Short mmCIF file of C-alpha atoms and ligand atoms in Angstrom, two decimals:
data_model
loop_
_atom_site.label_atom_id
_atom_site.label_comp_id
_atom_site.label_asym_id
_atom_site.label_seq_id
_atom_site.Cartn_x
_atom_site.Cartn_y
_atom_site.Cartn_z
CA UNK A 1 137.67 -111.25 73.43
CA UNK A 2 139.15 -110.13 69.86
CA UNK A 3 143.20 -111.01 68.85
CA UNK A 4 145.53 -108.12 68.44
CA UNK A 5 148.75 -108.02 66.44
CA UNK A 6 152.22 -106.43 68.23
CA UNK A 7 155.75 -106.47 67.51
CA UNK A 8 157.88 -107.68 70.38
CA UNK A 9 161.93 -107.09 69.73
CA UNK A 10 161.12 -107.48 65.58
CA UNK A 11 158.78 -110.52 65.82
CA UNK A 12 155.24 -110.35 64.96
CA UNK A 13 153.26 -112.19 67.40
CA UNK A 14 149.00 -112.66 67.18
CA UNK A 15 147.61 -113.17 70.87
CA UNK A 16 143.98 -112.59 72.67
CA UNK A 17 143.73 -109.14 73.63
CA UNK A 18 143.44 -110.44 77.64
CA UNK A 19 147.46 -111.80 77.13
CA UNK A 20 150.00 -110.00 79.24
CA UNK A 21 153.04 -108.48 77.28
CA UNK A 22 154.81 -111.20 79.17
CA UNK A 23 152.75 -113.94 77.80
CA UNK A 24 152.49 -112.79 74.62
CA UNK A 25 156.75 -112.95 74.71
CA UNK A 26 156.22 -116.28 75.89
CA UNK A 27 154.82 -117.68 72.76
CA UNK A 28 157.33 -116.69 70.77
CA UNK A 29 160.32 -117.46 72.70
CA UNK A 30 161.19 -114.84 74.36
CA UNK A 31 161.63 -114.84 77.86
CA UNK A 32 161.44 -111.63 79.99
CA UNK A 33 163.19 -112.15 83.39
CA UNK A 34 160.19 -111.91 86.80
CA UNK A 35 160.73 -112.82 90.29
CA UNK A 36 157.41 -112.50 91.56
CA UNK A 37 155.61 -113.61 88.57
CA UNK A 38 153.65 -116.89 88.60
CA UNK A 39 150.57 -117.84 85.94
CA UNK A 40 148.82 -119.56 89.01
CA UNK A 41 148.91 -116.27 91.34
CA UNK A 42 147.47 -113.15 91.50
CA UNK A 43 149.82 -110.43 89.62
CA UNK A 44 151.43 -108.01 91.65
CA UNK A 45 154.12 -106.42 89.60
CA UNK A 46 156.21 -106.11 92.88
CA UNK A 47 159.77 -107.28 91.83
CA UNK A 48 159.56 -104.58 88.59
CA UNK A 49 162.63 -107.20 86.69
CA UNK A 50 159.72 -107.72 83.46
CA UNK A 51 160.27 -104.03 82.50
CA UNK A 52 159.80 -103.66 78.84
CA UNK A 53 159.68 -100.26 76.79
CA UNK A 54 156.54 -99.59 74.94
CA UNK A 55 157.03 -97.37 71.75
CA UNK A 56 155.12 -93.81 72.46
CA UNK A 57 154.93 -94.22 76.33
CA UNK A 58 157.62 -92.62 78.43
CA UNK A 59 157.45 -94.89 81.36
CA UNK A 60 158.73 -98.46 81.81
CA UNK A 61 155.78 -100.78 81.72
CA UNK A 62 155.67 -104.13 84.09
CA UNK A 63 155.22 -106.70 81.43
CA UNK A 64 153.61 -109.38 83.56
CA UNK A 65 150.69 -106.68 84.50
CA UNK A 66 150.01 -104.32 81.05
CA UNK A 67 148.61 -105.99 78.43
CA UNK A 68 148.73 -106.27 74.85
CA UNK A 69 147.20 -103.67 72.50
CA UNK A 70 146.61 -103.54 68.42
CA UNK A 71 149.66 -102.30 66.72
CA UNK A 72 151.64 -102.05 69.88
CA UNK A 73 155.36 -101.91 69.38
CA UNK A 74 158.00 -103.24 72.52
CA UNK A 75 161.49 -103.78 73.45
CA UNK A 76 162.43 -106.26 75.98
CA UNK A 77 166.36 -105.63 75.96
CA UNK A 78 166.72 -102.25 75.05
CA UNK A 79 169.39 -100.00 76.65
CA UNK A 80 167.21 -98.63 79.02
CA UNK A 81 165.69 -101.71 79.96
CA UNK A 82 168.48 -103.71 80.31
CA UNK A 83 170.44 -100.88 82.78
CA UNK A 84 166.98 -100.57 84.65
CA UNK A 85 166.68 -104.62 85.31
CA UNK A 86 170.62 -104.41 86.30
CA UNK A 87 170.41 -101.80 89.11
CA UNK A 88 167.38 -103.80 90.31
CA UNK A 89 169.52 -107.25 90.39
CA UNK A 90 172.47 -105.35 91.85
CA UNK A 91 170.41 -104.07 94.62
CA UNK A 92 169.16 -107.29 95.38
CA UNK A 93 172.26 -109.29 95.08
CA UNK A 94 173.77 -106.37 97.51
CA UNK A 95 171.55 -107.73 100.65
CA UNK A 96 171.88 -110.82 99.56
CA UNK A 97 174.03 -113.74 101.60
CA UNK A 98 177.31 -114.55 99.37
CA UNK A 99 176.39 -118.51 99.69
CA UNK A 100 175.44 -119.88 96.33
CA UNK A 101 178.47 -122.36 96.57
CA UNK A 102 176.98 -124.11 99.51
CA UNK A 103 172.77 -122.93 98.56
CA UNK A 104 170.39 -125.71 98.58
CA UNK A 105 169.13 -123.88 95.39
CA UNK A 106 172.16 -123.54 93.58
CA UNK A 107 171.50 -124.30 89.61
CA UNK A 108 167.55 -123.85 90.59
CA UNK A 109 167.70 -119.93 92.32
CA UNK A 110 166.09 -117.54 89.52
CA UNK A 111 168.40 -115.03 91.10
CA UNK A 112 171.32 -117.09 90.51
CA UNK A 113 170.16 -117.41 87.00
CA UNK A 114 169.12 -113.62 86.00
CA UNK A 115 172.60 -112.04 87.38
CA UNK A 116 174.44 -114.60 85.38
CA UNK A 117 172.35 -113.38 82.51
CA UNK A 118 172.67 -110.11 83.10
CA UNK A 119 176.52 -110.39 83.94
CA UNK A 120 175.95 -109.18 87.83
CA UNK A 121 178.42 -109.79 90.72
CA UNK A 122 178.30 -109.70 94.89
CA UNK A 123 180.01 -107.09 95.65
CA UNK A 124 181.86 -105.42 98.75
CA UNK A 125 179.46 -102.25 99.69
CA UNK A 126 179.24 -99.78 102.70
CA UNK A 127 175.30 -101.07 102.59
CA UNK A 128 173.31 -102.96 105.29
CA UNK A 129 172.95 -107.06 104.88
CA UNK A 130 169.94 -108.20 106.10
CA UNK A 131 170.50 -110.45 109.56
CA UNK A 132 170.73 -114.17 109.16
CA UNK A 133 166.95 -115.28 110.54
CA UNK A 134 167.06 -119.22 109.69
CA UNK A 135 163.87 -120.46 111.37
CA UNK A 136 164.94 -124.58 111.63
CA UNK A 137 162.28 -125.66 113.47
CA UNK A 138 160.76 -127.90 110.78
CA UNK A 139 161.97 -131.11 109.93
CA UNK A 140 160.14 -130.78 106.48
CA UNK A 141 161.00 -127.17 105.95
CA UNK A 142 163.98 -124.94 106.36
CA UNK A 143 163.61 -120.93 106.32
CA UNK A 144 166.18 -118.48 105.51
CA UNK A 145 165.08 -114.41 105.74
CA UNK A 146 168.36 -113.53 104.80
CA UNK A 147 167.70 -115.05 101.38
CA UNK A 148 164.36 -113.93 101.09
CA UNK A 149 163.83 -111.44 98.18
CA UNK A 150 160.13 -110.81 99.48
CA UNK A 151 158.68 -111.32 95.82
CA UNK A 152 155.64 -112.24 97.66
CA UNK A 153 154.33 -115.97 95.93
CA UNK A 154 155.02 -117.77 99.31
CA UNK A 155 152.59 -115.52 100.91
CA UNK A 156 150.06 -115.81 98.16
CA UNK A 157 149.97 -119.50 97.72
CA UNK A 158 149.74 -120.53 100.81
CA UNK A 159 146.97 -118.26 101.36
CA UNK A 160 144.70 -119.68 97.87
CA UNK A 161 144.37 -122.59 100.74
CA UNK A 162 141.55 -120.60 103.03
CA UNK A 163 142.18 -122.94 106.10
CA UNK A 164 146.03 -121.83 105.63
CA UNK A 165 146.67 -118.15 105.32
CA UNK A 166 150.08 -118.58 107.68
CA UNK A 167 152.41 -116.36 105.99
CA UNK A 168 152.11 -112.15 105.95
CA UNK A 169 155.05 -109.66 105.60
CA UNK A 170 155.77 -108.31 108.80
CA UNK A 171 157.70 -105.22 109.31
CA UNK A 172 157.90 -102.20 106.74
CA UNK A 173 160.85 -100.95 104.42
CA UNK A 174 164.31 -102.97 104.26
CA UNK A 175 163.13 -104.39 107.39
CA UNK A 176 160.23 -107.00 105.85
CA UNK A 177 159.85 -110.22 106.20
CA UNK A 178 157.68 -113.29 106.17
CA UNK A 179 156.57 -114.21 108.94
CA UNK A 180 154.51 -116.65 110.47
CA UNK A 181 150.87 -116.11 111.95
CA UNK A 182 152.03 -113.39 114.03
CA UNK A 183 155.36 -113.83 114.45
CA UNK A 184 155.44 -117.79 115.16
CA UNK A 185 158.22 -120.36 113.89
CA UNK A 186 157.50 -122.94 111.61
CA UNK A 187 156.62 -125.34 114.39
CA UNK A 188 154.22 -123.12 116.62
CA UNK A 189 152.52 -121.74 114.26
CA UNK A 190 149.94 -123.40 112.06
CA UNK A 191 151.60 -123.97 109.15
CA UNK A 192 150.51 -128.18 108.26
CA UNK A 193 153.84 -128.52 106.34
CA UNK A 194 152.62 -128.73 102.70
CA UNK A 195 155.24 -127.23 101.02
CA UNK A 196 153.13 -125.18 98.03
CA UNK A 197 155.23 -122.64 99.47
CA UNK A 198 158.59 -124.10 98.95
CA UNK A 199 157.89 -125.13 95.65
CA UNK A 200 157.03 -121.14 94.55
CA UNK A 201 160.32 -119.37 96.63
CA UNK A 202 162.52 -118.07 93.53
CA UNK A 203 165.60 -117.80 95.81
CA UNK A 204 166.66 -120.34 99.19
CA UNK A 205 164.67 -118.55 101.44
CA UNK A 206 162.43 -121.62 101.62
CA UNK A 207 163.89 -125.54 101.17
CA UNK A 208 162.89 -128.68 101.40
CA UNK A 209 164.53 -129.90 104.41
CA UNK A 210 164.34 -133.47 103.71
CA UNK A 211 166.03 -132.88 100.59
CA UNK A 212 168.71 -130.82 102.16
CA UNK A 213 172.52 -132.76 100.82
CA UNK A 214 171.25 -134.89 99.81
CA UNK A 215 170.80 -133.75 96.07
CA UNK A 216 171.67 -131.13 93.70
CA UNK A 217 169.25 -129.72 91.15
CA UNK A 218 171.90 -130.94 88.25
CA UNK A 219 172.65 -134.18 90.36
CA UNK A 220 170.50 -137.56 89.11
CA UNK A 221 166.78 -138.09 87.47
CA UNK A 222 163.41 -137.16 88.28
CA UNK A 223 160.21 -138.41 86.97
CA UNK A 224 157.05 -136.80 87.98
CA UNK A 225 154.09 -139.24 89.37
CA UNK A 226 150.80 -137.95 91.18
CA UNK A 227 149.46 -138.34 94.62
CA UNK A 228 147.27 -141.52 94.74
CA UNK A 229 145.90 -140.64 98.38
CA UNK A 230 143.09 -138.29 97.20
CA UNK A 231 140.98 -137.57 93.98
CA UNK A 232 143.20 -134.04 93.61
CA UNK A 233 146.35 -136.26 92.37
CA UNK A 234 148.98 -133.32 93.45
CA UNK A 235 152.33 -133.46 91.84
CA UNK A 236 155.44 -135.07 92.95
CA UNK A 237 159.01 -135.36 91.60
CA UNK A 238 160.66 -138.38 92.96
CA UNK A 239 164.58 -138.51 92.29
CA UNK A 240 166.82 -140.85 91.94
CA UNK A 241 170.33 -141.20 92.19
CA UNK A 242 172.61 -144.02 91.80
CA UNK A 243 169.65 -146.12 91.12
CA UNK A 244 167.91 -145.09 94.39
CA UNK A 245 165.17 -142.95 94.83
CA UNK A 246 166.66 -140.77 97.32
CA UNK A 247 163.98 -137.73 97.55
CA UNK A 248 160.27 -136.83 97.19
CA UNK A 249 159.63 -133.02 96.54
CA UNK A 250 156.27 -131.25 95.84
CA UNK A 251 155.71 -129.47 92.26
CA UNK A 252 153.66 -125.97 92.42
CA UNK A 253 150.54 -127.15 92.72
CA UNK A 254 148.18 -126.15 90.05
CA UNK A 255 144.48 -126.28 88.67
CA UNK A 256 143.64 -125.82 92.84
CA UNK A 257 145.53 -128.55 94.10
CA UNK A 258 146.09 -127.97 97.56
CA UNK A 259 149.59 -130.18 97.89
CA UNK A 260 149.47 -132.13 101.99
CA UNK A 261 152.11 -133.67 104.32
CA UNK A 262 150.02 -136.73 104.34
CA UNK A 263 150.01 -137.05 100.68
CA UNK A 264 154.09 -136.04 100.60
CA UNK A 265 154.87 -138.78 103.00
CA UNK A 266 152.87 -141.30 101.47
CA UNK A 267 154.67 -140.67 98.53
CA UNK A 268 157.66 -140.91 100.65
CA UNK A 269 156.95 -144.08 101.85
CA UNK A 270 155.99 -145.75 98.58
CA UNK A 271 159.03 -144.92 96.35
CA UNK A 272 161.32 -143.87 98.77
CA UNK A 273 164.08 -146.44 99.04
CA UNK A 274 165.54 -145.37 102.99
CA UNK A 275 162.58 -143.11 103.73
CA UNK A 276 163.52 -140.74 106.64
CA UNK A 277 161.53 -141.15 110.03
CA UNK A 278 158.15 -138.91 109.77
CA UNK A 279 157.36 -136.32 112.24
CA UNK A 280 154.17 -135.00 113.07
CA UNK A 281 153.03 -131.61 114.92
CA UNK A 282 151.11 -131.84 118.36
CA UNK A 283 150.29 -128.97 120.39
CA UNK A 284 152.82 -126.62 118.72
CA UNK A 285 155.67 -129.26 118.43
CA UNK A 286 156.95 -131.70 116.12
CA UNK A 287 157.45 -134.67 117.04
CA UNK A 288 158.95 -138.27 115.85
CA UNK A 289 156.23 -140.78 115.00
CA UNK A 290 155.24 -144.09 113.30
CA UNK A 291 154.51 -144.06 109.52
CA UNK A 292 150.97 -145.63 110.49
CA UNK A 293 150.37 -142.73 112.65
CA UNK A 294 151.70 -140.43 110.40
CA UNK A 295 149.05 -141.78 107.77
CA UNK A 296 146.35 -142.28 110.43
CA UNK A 297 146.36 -145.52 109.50
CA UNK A 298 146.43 -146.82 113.24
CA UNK A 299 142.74 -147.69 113.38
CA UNK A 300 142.96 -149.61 109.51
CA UNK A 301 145.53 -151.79 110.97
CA UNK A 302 143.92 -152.58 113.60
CA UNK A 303 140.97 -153.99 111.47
CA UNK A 304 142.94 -155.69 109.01
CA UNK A 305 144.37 -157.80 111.82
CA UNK A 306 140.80 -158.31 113.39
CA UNK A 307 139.76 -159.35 109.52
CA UNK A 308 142.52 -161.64 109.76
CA UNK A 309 142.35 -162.88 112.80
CA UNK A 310 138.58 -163.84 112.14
CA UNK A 311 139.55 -165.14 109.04
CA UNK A 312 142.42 -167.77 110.58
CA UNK A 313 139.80 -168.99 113.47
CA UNK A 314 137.22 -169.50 110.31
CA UNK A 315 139.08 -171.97 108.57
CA UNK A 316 140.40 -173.54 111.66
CA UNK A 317 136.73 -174.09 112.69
S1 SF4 B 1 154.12 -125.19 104.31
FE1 SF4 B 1 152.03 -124.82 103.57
S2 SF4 B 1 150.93 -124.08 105.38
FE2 SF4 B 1 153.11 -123.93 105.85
S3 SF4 B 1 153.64 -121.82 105.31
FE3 SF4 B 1 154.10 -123.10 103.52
S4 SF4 B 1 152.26 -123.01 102.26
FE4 SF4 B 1 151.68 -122.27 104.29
S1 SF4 B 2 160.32 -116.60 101.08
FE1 SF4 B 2 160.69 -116.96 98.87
S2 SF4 B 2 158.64 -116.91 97.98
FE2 SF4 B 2 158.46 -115.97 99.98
S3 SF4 B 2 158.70 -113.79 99.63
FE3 SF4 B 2 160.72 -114.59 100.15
S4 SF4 B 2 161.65 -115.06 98.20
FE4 SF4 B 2 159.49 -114.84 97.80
S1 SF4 B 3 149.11 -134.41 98.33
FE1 SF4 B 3 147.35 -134.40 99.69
S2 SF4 B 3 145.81 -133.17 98.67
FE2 SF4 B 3 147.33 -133.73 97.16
S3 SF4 B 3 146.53 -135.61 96.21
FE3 SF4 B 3 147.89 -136.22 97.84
S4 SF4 B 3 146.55 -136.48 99.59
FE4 SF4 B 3 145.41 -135.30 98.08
#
């Protein structure tokens, strides 16, 4: 692996010759606008928004999938960039529900973000809307097709879990979606409520139901504290608001951290100040339950108060 030396928009920039074009921009500060990009997932290149122009190719180049060569020279805003990675955003934002003021993800949505950016609007068309599909059957998740923008990461995290693998896109053309096993809801199918795929969704196509009004993304603090259930120590940002801690919600879980609903209501139930009732799935349905049960902690209990029991008749003796 040797370094190579390219010019990105006028700045020289020294990286590993394995470095994507969108990596290399990375270190020095310039940020080139993906959907479906994520460092922890498989590349894909399907939402095309990291377009760059390479000096001496003809093309448009994905920036997240070419990488960097000796001497290479590249534009990330130039004219023909910029109009390409506008008709893209447009045609999203087209099929996309007019909601934002009301969008769990408001403030957070990277679509939100990049038409601000790029100075995009909704706008009244002649074109087809995709149908409202919200799937609520979760009380940990909520589901929103309409919203979806089918960049793929849910699919692809879920499935770096091998006894997961719940989500596919179903369908073909404007009329793909995510669906579940083959064609379940979020409570029949098999999904085990982890989340890793909420915390990848660029868009509100997948929320955190528990979270759901009860926060906004500029609303309050967060601090970030780790799983103590299990040796993997997943991420989790607790928030607080009004000095409470009114939420728990999953980070992306990297370096093969599989994320759990056991470790997320743990969490829940340790910093939480009003944690909400937890639910667990049996035979297809969720249903309410004890937070002993919903820790499998039922058989523990039942020990300590044998221990203590024991322990009271000892001394009494
Ligand atoms: S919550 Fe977990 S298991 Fe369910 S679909 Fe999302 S990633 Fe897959
Ligand atoms: S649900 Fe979210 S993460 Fe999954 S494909 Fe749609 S936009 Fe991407
Ligand atoms: S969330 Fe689950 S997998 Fe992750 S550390 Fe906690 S218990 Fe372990």
């Amino acid at each position: 692996m040797s370094d190579v030396r390219l010019m990105i928009d006028g700045q020289e920039v020294v990286v590993s010759s394995e470095t994507s074009i969108l990596e290399a921009a990375k270190q020095i500060g310039i940020e080139i606008p993906a959907l479906c990009y994520d460092p922890n997932l498989e590349i894909e290149a399907a939402c095309r928004l990291c377009l760059v122009e390479i000096e001496g190719s003809n093309k448009l180049q994905t920036s997240c999938s070419t990488r960097v060569k000796e001497g290479m020279v590249v534009h990330t805003q130039s004219e023909k960039v910029v109009k390409t990675r506008k008709d893209i955003l447009q045609l999203l934002l087209d099929s996309h529900p007019n909601d934002c003021l009301t969008c769990q993800k408001a403030g957070e949505c990277l679509l939100q973000k990049y038409a601000y950016d790029y100075d995009l609007k909704f706008r009244v068309h002649d074109g087809a809307m995709r149908p409202q599909l919200l799937d609520t059957s979760s009380p940990y998740i909520l589901k929103d097709n309409a919203k979806c923008i089918l960049c793929g990461k849910c699919v692809k995290t879920c499935a770096q879990v091998s006894d997961r693998q719940v989500l596919t896109f179903a369908e073909r053309g404007y009329e793909t979606y995510i669906a579940l096993d083959a064609n379940q809801t979020l409570e029949t199918s098999s999904c085990v409520s982890c989340n890793r795929c909420v915390t990848v969704c660029p868009v509100g196509a997948l929320v955190d139901k528990r979270a759901l009004g009860k926060l906004r993304s500029w609303d309050g603090s967060s601090r970030v504290i780790n799983c103590k259930r299990c040796d993997y120590g997943c991420e989790f940002e607790i928030v607080s608001k009004d000095k409470k801690n009114i939420a728990v919600l999953a980070k992306p879980p990297t370096n093969g951290r599989p994320l759990c609903l056991k470790g997320r209501l743990n969490t829940e139930l340790e910093y939480i100040d009003e944690p909400e009732v937890p639910y667990r799935k049996i035979s297809g349905k969720f249903e309410e339950t004890t937070w002993s049960k919903a820790l499998s902690l039922d058989g523990l209990l039942e020990k300590f108060e044998k221990m203590d029991s024991l322990k009271g008749k000892t001394r009494e003796e």
